[in-house]
Amino acid sequence: TWRVGPARSLTVPSAAAAVAGDGDTVLIDPGTYSGDVATWTQDDLTLRGDGGRAHLRADGHDAQGKAIWVIAGDRTTVDRIELSGAAVADRNGAGIRQEGTGLTVTRSWFHDNETGILTGADPDSDVVVRGSRFFRNGAGDGYSHNLYVGSVRSLTVTGSWLSDADTGHELKSRAARNTIVANRISDGDGTASYSIDLPNGGRSLVAGNVVVQGPRSENAALVSYGAEGLTHPSGTLWVVNNTFVNRRTSGTFVALAEGSRAHLRNNLLVGPGDLTDRAGVDARVNRRVGVGGFVAPDAEDFRLRRSSPAVDRGVRVPLRWRALWEYVAPARRGRRPVVGRVDLGAHELR
């Protein structure tokens, strides 16, 4: 275990990157580490803010012209780290550029970077994000995003809040398997494009999310599936028990490529727009409602009131595709309770 902090022998995280070995843990004291960037080459490494988040602020610096942290080792865990301000010559500066195989990120913040996390293509890599926040990332060119995962084996994002992307997508993933469960994905007053973009398809579950497309969004679809071609072996998408809110004047809640095998169940639709742009989609009990049945919709609190027409209106879903979790503000998840017949939308009335 290596300890990092202003009062320690290793004063900045990059000093630990120079001495740590495979399987080590780096504990970083809370505080702001201005201009400190690093490349991590070790395998099975844990990088953790100790006692609170450690803030790595780029302040004009970068590692390899890529990111605040370039992670080249395999099976890395990042916990309680805040990364902000990454900007590089190619306008793709990331909080984390993931080049190794396998990454787990928990309780971390990524903001005001050109890209929050950017990964390469690795068919053996699994990327997991839990309990984290991504906000105001993007270079404004439409090619950089809050979270951008390349062609990896799987992506799991749960209990997280992604918001206010600058022109790009809130979440973009080319993974062969995607599990996007119990998150809040909201544009605010930002100019984000898709809320969720799965451009190459893949076996995917989008369940228990609150998804709010803002009035300034630059694309009318909230969820896009297969827009760049269904290149993965599976073209199966389940969209289950989400609360979709469209604050534009028109739109499409789930845009599907031809050949998609989509199943849409128990979703709430708030605002204008079509459920999907494809005829003949397997869709059951997706209901459009007003805002009166929610606790505090202006504050993006879309928990149900007892008067909501969504209560006890859902249908059963196969267990592997069921919404077992729900979003808990600001960046957690909780078990979705079983209370009689399933309610529609992202939250179950208690």
XYZ file of C-alpha atoms in Angstrom:
350
model
C 0.000 0.000 0.000
C 1.329 3.404 -1.033
C 0.031 6.574 0.618
C -0.071 9.865 -1.246
C -0.669 13.359 0.103
C 0.913 16.795 0.543
C 2.315 15.837 3.951
C 3.597 12.393 2.869
C 6.796 11.275 1.188
C 4.829 10.690 -2.010
C 3.220 14.080 -2.394
C 1.357 13.525 -5.679
C -0.228 10.493 -7.383
C 2.274 10.517 -10.253
C 5.019 9.778 -7.712
C 3.159 6.596 -6.759
C 2.826 5.642 -10.423
C 6.618 5.538 -10.611
C 7.072 3.093 -7.712
C 3.922 0.959 -7.373
C 3.911 -2.676 -8.469
C 1.326 -5.143 -9.697
C -1.448 -5.765 -7.178
C -0.652 -2.676 -5.101
C -3.064 -0.177 -3.588
C -2.527 3.578 -3.807
C -4.409 5.579 -1.158
C -4.646 9.281 -1.987
C -5.463 11.875 0.655
C -8.391 14.222 -0.121
C -7.454 17.511 -1.711
C -6.728 19.009 -5.119
C -3.693 17.844 -7.083
C -3.291 20.566 -9.662
C -1.483 19.703 -12.900
C -0.509 16.211 -11.731
C -0.979 13.612 -14.482
C 0.186 10.009 -14.702
C 0.434 6.818 -16.724
C -0.366 3.672 -14.731
C 1.167 0.496 -16.186
C 0.656 -1.903 -13.251
C -1.856 -4.780 -13.316
C -4.457 -5.381 -10.578
C -3.962 -1.889 -9.209
C -6.356 -0.070 -6.858
C -6.385 3.740 -6.914
C -8.526 5.135 -4.121
C -9.288 8.461 -2.508
C -8.757 7.797 1.205
C -11.307 9.523 3.426
C -12.944 11.396 0.552
C -12.476 12.166 -3.120
C -9.031 13.127 -4.339
C -9.322 15.743 -7.091
C -6.956 15.497 -10.047
C -7.295 18.806 -11.904
C -5.518 18.973 -15.250
C -4.755 22.709 -15.319
C -3.247 22.471 -18.810
C -1.302 19.246 -18.273
C -1.829 15.781 -19.746
C -0.247 12.333 -19.895
C 0.910 11.286 -23.383
C -1.289 13.915 -24.991
C -4.317 11.805 -23.987
C -5.652 12.215 -20.472
C -5.117 13.073 -16.828
C -4.656 9.384 -16.187
C -3.681 6.915 -18.885
C -4.379 3.440 -17.485
C -2.366 0.844 -19.398
C -2.474 -1.941 -16.801
C -5.130 -4.637 -16.619
C -7.949 -5.025 -14.054
C -7.666 -1.575 -12.499
C -10.018 -0.268 -9.813
C -10.580 3.486 -9.398
C -12.538 4.612 -6.333
C -13.373 8.074 -4.948
C -11.370 9.994 -7.543
C -12.394 13.284 -9.185
C -10.858 14.175 -12.558
C -11.507 17.479 -14.296
C -10.280 19.848 -16.978
C -8.572 17.463 -19.417
C -7.940 19.105 -22.799
C -5.441 18.011 -25.467
C -4.476 18.904 -29.014
C -6.861 16.432 -30.688
C -9.776 17.649 -28.513
C -10.256 14.225 -26.974
C -8.641 14.783 -23.607
C -10.089 12.354 -21.071
C -10.240 12.114 -17.319
C -9.239 8.481 -17.859
C -7.967 6.963 -21.099
C -8.362 3.229 -20.574
C -5.863 1.173 -22.587
C -5.630 -1.943 -20.423
C -8.058 -4.842 -20.101
C -10.723 -4.417 -17.433
C -11.663 -1.282 -15.492
C -13.931 -0.740 -12.469
C -14.829 2.825 -11.451
C -16.805 3.551 -8.274
C -17.839 6.709 -6.385
C -15.892 8.937 -8.776
C -16.553 12.232 -10.569
C -15.605 13.251 -14.116
C -16.388 16.801 -15.180
C -15.327 19.582 -17.534
C -13.111 17.259 -19.556
C -13.264 16.837 -23.316
C -14.276 13.231 -22.558
C -15.005 11.748 -19.136
C -13.751 8.199 -19.734
C -12.533 7.000 -23.133
C -11.663 3.361 -23.776
C -10.169 1.583 -26.745
C -11.360 -1.599 -28.439
C -10.603 -4.762 -26.447
C -12.784 -7.880 -26.858
C -11.584 -9.237 -23.482
C -12.292 -6.083 -21.480
C -15.151 -5.535 -19.045
C -15.854 -1.963 -17.936
C -17.938 -1.309 -14.804
C -19.078 2.104 -13.547
C -21.008 2.338 -10.251
C -22.103 5.216 -8.074
C -20.314 7.851 -10.139
C -21.036 11.205 -11.765
C -20.225 12.545 -15.233
C -21.109 16.145 -16.041
C -20.174 18.920 -18.476
C -17.795 16.707 -20.441
C -17.405 17.188 -24.189
C -15.363 19.400 -26.504
C -18.442 20.748 -28.261
C -17.648 18.980 -31.530
C -20.070 16.051 -31.236
C -17.231 13.493 -31.220
C -16.491 13.619 -27.496
C -18.844 12.466 -24.780
C -19.494 12.164 -21.054
C -18.669 8.450 -21.271
C -17.372 6.757 -24.426
C -16.655 3.024 -24.356
C -15.177 1.329 -27.397
C -15.633 -2.236 -28.670
C -15.138 -4.061 -25.377
C -16.714 -7.292 -24.150
C -19.124 -5.629 -21.740
C -20.126 -2.334 -20.169
C -22.107 -2.020 -16.925
C -23.246 1.402 -15.702
C -25.405 1.487 -12.588
C -26.372 3.883 -9.797
C -24.731 6.814 -11.582
C -25.703 10.297 -12.750
C -24.654 11.472 -16.217
C -25.635 15.005 -17.175
C -25.028 18.160 -19.220
C -22.772 16.720 -21.927
C -21.509 19.367 -24.358
C -22.922 18.438 -27.796
C -21.837 14.781 -27.597
C -23.748 11.910 -26.027
C -24.346 11.395 -22.326
C -23.349 7.727 -22.746
C -21.964 6.041 -25.868
C -20.966 2.386 -25.934
C -19.814 0.023 -28.661
C -19.640 -2.898 -26.212
C -20.910 -6.327 -27.214
C -23.011 -6.423 -24.008
C -24.457 -3.399 -22.270
C -26.156 -3.257 -18.866
C -27.407 0.251 -18.143
C -29.481 0.041 -14.982
C -30.796 2.434 -12.289
C -29.129 5.629 -13.473
C -30.167 9.239 -13.920
C -29.234 10.504 -17.367
C -30.259 14.100 -17.854
C -29.278 16.941 -20.169
C -30.254 19.822 -17.920
C -29.778 22.951 -20.029
C -26.950 21.306 -21.962
C -26.683 20.538 -25.674
C -26.167 16.783 -25.491
C -27.157 14.583 -28.411
C -28.418 11.057 -27.567
C -28.940 10.239 -23.906
C -27.887 6.624 -24.572
C -26.159 5.673 -27.819
C -25.454 2.010 -28.593
C -24.363 2.499 -32.209
C -23.384 -1.113 -32.969
C -26.174 -2.897 -31.105
C -25.103 -5.768 -28.852
C -27.094 -7.649 -26.216
C -28.332 -4.783 -24.104
C -30.515 -4.056 -21.099
C -31.694 -0.514 -20.368
C -33.757 -0.776 -17.185
C -34.818 1.346 -14.228
C -33.310 4.572 -15.532
C -34.618 8.126 -15.327
C -33.740 9.661 -18.703
C -34.450 13.374 -19.241
C -33.790 14.924 -22.618
C -33.379 18.668 -22.270
C -34.927 21.390 -24.436
C -31.554 22.197 -26.051
C -30.646 18.621 -26.979
C -29.212 18.465 -30.496
C -30.793 15.097 -31.346
C -34.444 14.174 -31.068
C -33.883 10.564 -29.870
C -33.319 9.628 -26.234
C -32.077 6.061 -26.813
C -30.442 5.104 -30.105
C -29.688 1.487 -30.970
C -27.684 0.327 -33.990
C -27.439 3.691 -35.752
C -24.004 2.791 -37.184
C -24.927 -0.797 -38.046
C -25.678 -3.933 -36.013
C -22.134 -5.295 -36.077
C -22.327 -7.478 -32.950
C -23.661 -11.065 -33.009
C -26.652 -10.002 -30.897
C -29.145 -7.348 -31.903
C -31.308 -7.860 -28.806
C -32.379 -4.854 -26.745
C -34.650 -4.865 -23.692
C -35.915 -1.471 -22.509
C -37.746 -2.047 -19.234
C -39.266 0.177 -16.517
C -37.597 3.421 -17.473
C -39.031 6.896 -17.017
C -38.342 8.796 -20.245
C -38.868 12.560 -20.253
C -38.647 14.614 -23.445
C -38.454 18.372 -22.927
C -38.051 19.103 -26.614
C -41.073 19.823 -28.798
C -40.780 16.487 -30.641
C -38.691 13.334 -30.628
C -38.366 9.569 -30.509
C -37.928 7.776 -27.214
C -36.224 4.634 -28.627
C -34.734 4.814 -32.142
C -33.991 1.392 -33.612
C -31.972 0.176 -36.569
C -33.638 -2.177 -39.006
C -33.151 -5.745 -37.813
C -33.143 -4.866 -34.102
C -34.865 -7.346 -31.811
C -36.257 -4.877 -29.317
C -38.598 -5.494 -26.396
C -40.125 -2.424 -24.730
C -41.931 -2.990 -21.428
C -43.408 -0.908 -18.608
C -41.855 2.410 -19.613
C -43.325 5.817 -18.768
C -43.245 8.487 -21.467
C -43.422 12.141 -20.458
C -43.617 14.781 -23.155
C -44.061 14.621 -26.927
C -42.660 12.071 -29.339
C -43.099 8.554 -30.652
C -42.242 5.516 -28.561
C -40.138 4.153 -31.427
C -39.472 4.737 -35.102
C -39.986 1.084 -36.140
C -43.249 -0.675 -36.896
C -43.987 -4.061 -35.383
C -41.760 -3.685 -32.321
C -42.545 -5.967 -29.354
C -43.918 -3.255 -27.064
C -46.263 -3.732 -24.104
C -47.655 -1.302 -21.526
C -45.587 1.766 -22.334
C -47.744 4.639 -21.132
C -47.645 8.370 -21.744
C -48.361 10.417 -18.620
C -48.288 13.991 -17.426
C -46.044 15.332 -14.686
C -48.722 15.462 -11.997
C -48.111 11.902 -10.815
C -44.473 12.506 -9.812
C -43.010 13.806 -6.566
C -41.013 16.771 -7.933
C -40.568 16.650 -11.700
C -39.027 20.124 -11.919
C -36.199 18.823 -9.715
C -35.972 15.601 -11.757
C -37.450 13.584 -8.911
C -39.650 11.147 -10.794
C -40.692 8.948 -7.907
C -44.386 8.144 -8.081
C -47.230 9.695 -6.092
C -50.029 7.424 -4.938
C -52.324 9.167 -7.399
C -50.161 8.225 -10.372
C -51.806 6.187 -13.149
C -48.562 4.180 -13.312
C -49.175 2.319 -10.046
C -49.823 -1.432 -10.418
C -50.094 -1.237 -14.208
C -47.026 -3.186 -15.332
C -46.615 -6.623 -16.875
C -44.192 -9.350 -15.881
C -40.815 -9.471 -17.579
C -38.422 -12.452 -17.759
C -36.161 -12.355 -14.698
C -32.899 -11.772 -16.581
C -34.368 -8.600 -18.143
C -36.273 -7.314 -15.119
C -35.627 -3.951 -13.427
C -34.265 -5.190 -10.090
C -32.671 -1.850 -9.089
C -33.754 1.767 -9.065
C -31.881 5.054 -9.012
C -31.312 6.803 -5.669
C -30.205 10.458 -5.771
C -27.631 11.728 -6.226
C -25.523 8.757 -7.366
C -26.549 5.454 -5.843
C -28.841 2.551 -6.542
C -31.257 0.655 -4.318
C -33.137 -2.593 -4.639
C -36.472 -2.080 -6.336
C -39.086 -3.411 -3.931
C -41.774 -5.899 -4.886
C -45.100 -4.333 -3.916
C -48.013 -6.135 -5.571
C -48.116 -5.768 -9.329
C -45.127 -3.956 -10.791
C -45.522 -0.215 -11.339
C -44.624 1.478 -14.596
C -41.485 3.578 -14.825
C -38.183 3.720 -12.991
C -39.540 3.730 -9.419
C -41.827 1.458 -7.445
C -44.263 3.183 -5.104
C -43.531 2.138 -1.534
